[in-house]
Tab-separated table of C-alpha atoms in Angstrom:
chain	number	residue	atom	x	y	z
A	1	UNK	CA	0.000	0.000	0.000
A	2	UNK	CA	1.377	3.600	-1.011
A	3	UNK	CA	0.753	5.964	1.483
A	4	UNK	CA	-0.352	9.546	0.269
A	5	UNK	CA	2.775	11.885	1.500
A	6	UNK	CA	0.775	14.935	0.685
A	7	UNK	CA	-2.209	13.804	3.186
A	8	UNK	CA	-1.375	16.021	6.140
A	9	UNK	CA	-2.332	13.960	9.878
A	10	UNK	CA	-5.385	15.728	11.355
A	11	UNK	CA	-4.187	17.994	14.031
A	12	UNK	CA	-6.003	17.340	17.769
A	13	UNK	CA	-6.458	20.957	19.404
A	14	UNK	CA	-6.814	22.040	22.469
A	15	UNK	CA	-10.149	23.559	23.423
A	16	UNK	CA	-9.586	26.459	24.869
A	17	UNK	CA	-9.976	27.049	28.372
A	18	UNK	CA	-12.356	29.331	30.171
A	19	UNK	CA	-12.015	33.003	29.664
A	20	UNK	CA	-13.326	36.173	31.739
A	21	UNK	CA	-14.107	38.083	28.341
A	22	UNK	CA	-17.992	37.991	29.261
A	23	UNK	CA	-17.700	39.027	32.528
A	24	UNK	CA	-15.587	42.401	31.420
A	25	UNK	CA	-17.745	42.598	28.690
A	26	UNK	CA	-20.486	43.410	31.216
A	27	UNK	CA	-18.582	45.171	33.838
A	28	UNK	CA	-17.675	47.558	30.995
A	29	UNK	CA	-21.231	48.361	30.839
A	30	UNK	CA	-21.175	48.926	34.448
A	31	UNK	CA	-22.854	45.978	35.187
A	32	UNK	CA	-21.744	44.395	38.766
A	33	UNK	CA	-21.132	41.925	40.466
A	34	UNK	CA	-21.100	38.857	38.075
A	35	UNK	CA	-21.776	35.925	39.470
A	36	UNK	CA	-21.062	32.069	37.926
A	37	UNK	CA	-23.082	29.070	39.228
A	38	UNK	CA	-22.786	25.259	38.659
A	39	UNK	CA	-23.467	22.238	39.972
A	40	UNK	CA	-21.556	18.685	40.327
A	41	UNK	CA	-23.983	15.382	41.256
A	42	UNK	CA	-26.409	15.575	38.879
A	43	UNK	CA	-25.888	12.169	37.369
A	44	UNK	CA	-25.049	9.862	40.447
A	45	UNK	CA	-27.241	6.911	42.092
A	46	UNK	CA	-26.180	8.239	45.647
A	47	UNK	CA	-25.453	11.410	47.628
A	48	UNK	CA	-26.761	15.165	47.297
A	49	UNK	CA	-26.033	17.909	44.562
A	50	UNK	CA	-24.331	20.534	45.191
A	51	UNK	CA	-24.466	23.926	43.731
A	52	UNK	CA	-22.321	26.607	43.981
A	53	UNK	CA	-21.746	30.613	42.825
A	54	UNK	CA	-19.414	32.353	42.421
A	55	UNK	CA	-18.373	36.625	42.150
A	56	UNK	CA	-14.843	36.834	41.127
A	57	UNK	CA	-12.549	39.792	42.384
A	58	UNK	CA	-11.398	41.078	38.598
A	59	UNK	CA	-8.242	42.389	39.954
A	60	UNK	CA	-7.511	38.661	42.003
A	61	UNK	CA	-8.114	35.911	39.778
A	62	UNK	CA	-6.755	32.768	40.693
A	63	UNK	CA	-4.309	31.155	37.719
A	64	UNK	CA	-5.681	27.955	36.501
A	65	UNK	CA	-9.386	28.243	36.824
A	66	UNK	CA	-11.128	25.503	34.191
A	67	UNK	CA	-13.754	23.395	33.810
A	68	UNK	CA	-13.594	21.023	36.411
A	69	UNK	CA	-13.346	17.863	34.538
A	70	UNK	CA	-10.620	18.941	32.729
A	71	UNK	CA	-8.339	19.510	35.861
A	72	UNK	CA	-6.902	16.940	38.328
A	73	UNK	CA	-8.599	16.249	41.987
A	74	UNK	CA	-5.634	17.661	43.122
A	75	UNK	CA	-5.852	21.142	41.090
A	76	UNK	CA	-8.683	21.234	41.840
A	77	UNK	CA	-8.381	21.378	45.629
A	78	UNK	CA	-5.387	23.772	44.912
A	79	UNK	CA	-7.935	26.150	43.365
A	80	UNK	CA	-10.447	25.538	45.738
A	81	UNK	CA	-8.664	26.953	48.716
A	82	UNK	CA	-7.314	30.111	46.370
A	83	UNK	CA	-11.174	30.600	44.925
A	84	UNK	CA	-12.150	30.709	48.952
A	85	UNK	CA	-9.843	32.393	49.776
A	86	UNK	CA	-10.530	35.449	47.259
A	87	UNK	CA	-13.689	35.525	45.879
A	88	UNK	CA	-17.098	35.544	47.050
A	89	UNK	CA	-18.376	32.189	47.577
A	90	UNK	CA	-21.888	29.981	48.285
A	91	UNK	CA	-22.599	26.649	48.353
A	92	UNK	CA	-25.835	24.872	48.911
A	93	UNK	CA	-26.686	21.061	49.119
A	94	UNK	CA	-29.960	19.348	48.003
A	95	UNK	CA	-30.194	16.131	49.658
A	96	UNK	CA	-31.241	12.853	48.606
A	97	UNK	CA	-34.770	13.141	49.962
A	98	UNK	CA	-35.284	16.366	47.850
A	99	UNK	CA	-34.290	14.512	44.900
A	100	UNK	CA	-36.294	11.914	45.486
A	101	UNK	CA	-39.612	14.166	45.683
A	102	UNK	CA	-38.888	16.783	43.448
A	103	UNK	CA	-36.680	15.046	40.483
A	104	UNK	CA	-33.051	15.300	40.015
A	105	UNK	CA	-33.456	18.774	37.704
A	106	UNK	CA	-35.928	20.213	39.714
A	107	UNK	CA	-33.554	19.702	42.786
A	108	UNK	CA	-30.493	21.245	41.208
A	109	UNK	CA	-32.588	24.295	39.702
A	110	UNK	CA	-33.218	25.167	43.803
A	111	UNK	CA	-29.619	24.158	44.742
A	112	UNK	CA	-28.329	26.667	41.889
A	113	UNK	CA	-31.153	29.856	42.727
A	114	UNK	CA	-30.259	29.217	46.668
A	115	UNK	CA	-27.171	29.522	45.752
A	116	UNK	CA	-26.966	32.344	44.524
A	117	UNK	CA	-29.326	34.338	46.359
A	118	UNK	CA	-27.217	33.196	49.587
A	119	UNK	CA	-24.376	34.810	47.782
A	120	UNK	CA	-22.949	38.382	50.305
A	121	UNK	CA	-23.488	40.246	47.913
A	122	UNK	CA	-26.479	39.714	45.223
A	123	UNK	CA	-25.223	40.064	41.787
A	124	UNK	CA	-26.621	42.469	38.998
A	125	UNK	CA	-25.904	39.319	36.177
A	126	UNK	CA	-25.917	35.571	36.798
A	127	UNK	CA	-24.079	32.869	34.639
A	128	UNK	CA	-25.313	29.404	34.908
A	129	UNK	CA	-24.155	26.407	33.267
A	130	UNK	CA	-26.708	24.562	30.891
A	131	UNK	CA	-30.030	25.264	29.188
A	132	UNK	CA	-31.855	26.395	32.041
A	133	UNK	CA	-32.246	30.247	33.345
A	134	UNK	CA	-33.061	30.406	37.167
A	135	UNK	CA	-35.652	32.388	38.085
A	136	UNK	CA	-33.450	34.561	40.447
A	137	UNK	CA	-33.966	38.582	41.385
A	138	UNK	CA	-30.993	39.208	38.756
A	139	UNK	CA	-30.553	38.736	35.253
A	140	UNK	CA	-29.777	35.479	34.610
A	141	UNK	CA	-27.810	33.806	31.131
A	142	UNK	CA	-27.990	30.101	30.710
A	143	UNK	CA	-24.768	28.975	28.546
A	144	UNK	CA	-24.370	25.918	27.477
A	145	UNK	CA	-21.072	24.318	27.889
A	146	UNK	CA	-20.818	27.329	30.190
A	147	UNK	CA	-17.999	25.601	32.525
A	148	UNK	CA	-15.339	25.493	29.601
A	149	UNK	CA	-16.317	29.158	28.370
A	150	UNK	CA	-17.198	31.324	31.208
A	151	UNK	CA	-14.643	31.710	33.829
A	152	UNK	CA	-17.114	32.867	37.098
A	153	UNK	CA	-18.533	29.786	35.503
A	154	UNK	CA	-15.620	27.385	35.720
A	155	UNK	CA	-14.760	28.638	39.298
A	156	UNK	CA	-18.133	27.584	40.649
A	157	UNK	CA	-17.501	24.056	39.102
A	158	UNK	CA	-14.544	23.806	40.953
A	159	UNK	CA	-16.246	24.951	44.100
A	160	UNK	CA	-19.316	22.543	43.383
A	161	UNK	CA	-17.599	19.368	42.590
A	162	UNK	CA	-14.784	19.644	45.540
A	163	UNK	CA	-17.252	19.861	48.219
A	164	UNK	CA	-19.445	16.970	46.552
A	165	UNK	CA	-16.497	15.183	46.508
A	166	UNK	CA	-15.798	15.584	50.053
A	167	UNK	CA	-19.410	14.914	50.933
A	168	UNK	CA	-18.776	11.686	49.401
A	169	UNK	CA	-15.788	10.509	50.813
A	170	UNK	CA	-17.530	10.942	54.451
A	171	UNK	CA	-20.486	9.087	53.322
A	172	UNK	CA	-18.004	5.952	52.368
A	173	UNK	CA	-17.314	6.379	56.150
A	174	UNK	CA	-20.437	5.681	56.768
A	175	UNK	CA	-21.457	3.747	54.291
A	176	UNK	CA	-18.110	0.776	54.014
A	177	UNK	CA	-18.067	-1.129	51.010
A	178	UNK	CA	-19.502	0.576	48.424
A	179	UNK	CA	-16.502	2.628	47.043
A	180	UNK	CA	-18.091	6.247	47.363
A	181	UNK	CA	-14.553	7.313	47.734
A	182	UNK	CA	-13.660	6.091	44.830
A	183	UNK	CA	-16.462	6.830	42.333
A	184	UNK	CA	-18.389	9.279	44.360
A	185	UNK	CA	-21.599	7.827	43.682
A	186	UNK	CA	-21.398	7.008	39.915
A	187	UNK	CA	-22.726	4.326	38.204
A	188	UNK	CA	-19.374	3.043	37.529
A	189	UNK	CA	-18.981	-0.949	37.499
A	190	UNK	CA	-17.893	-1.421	40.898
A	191	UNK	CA	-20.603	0.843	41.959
A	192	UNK	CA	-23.477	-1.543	40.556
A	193	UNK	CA	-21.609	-4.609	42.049
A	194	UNK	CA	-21.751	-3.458	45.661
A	195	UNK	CA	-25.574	-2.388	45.223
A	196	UNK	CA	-26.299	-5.688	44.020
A	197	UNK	CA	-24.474	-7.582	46.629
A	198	UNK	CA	-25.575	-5.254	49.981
A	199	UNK	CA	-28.658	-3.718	48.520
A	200	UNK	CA	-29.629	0.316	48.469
A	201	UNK	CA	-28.584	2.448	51.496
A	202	UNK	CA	-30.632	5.874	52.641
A	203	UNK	CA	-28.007	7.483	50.857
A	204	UNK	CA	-29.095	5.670	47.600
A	205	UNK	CA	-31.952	8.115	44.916
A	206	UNK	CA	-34.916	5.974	45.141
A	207	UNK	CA	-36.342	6.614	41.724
A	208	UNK	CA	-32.778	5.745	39.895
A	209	UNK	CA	-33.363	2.093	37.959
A	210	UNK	CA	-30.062	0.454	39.161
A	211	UNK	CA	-31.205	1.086	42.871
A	212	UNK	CA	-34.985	0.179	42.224
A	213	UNK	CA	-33.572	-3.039	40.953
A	214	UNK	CA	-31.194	-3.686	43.976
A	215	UNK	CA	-34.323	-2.731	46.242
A	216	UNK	CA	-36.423	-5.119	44.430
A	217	UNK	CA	-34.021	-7.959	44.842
A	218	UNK	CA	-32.577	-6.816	48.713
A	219	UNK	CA	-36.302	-5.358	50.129
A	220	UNK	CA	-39.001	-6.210	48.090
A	221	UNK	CA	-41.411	-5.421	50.848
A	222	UNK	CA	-40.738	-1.527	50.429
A	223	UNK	CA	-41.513	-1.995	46.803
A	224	UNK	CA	-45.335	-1.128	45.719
A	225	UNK	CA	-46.552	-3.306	43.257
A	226	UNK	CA	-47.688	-1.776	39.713
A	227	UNK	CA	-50.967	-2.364	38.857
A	228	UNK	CA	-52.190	-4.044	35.344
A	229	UNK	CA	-53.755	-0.803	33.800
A	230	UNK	CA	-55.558	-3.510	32.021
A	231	UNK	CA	-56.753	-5.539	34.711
A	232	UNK	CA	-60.326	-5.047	35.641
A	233	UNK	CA	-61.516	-6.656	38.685
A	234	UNK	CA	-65.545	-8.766	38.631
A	235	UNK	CA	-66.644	-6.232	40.573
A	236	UNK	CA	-65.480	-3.319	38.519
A	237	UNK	CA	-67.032	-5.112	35.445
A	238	UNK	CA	-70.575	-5.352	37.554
A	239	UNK	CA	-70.323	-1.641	38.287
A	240	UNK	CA	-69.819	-1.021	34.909
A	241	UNK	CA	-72.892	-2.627	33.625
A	242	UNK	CA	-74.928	-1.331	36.229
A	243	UNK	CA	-74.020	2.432	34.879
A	244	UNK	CA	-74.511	1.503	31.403
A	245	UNK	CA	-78.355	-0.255	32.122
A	246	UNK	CA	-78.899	2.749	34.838
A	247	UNK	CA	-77.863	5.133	31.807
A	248	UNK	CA	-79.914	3.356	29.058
A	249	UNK	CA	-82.733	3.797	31.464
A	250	UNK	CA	-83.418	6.768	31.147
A	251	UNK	CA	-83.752	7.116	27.523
């Protein structure tokens, strides 16, 4: 086979990493403070979400900010403490049990609005990372992809996932043998394993099909049984036909 010298080998870039140009975009309007929110946990079978916000100080911007996935557990605590440390900060946790009731988006909508209304100082514009705007007292821009583009953005990420991940590593304390340490909750392999061998724990989302099934198997007694939509009980059938002659009746 002759290979085609001219053929140049696709290039692999970089995606850029989060920038502050929106944020000066909009203080140069005089709009301030900016504030980023995000939230880490919204994909797990166990433990809370967390959301966080974030107002950077412009003139003391940590070095290194990104979107959380794309940085190390160890940058990120790194940028954690220096994000603390000078910007300001809020975090807020919904728990399992609010998950459970209200659905895992409606749950992390009110993690991300607490959030930021808990912030000191109430911002003028909001960032928030997906499709959804929050219905906060501020203006509020839902960008998608918003942790690799928007720096407040990114920083919030950092902030959110951290503390998640340190919620989750005290829950494998009290929780041994499920590896929330490890995966923090995922739906990785091992994860599945442990649910099917020990069954669900409180810290477990209810509704979530891998721990429905463990439940099923592990305590079938808390499962309600689904009805046959199409099942119709002898005495349903003779209430039926009593309607029907009572209607005809009357004709």
């Amino acid at each position: 086979m002759i290979r085609d010298k001219s053929a140049k080998t696709p290039i692999k870039e970089t995606p850029a990493k989060a920038s502050f140009r929106r944020e000066r975009a909009l203080i140069k309007r005089g709009v301030w403070p900016i504030a980023g929110c995000d939230e880490a946990g919204r994909g797990p079978l166990a433990g809370p979400v967390v959301a966080a916000a974030v107002i950077l100080d412009p003139d003391r911007i940590p070095r290194g900010i990104d979107d959380s996935k794309r940085l190390t557990a160890e940058e990120r605590e790194k940028l954690f403490d220096k994000i603390c440390a000078t910007a300001q900060v809020s975090v807020v946790v919904a728990s399992r049990s609010r998950i459970d009731r209200d659905n895992i988006l409606r749950a992390s909508l009110w993690a991300l609005k607490r959030a930021v209304v808990a912030l000191p100082e109430l911002p003028k514009h909001v960032f928030v990372d997906g499709r959804d705007r929050l219905d906060t007292p501020c203006d509020c821009e839902a960008v998608i992809g918003g942790d690799g583009i928007v720096l407040s953005i990114a920083a919030a990420s950092i902030v959110a996932k951290v503390t998640r991940d340190r919620l989750m590593c005290a829950l494998a304390q009290d929780c041994p043998g499920y590896g929330f340490e490890q995966h923090k909750g995922y739906g990785v392999p091992e994860h599945l394993d442990a649910l099917d061998r020990l069954g669900p724990t409180v810290h477990h989302r209810s509704f979530f099909a891998p721990v429905v099934a463990a439940r099923v198997k592990h305590m079938p007694w808390t499962v309600e049984p689904v009805r046959d939509l199409f099942e119709v009980t002898e005495v349903e059938a003779q209430v039926e036909t009593t309607v029907e002659i009572d209607a005809s009746a009357g004709l």
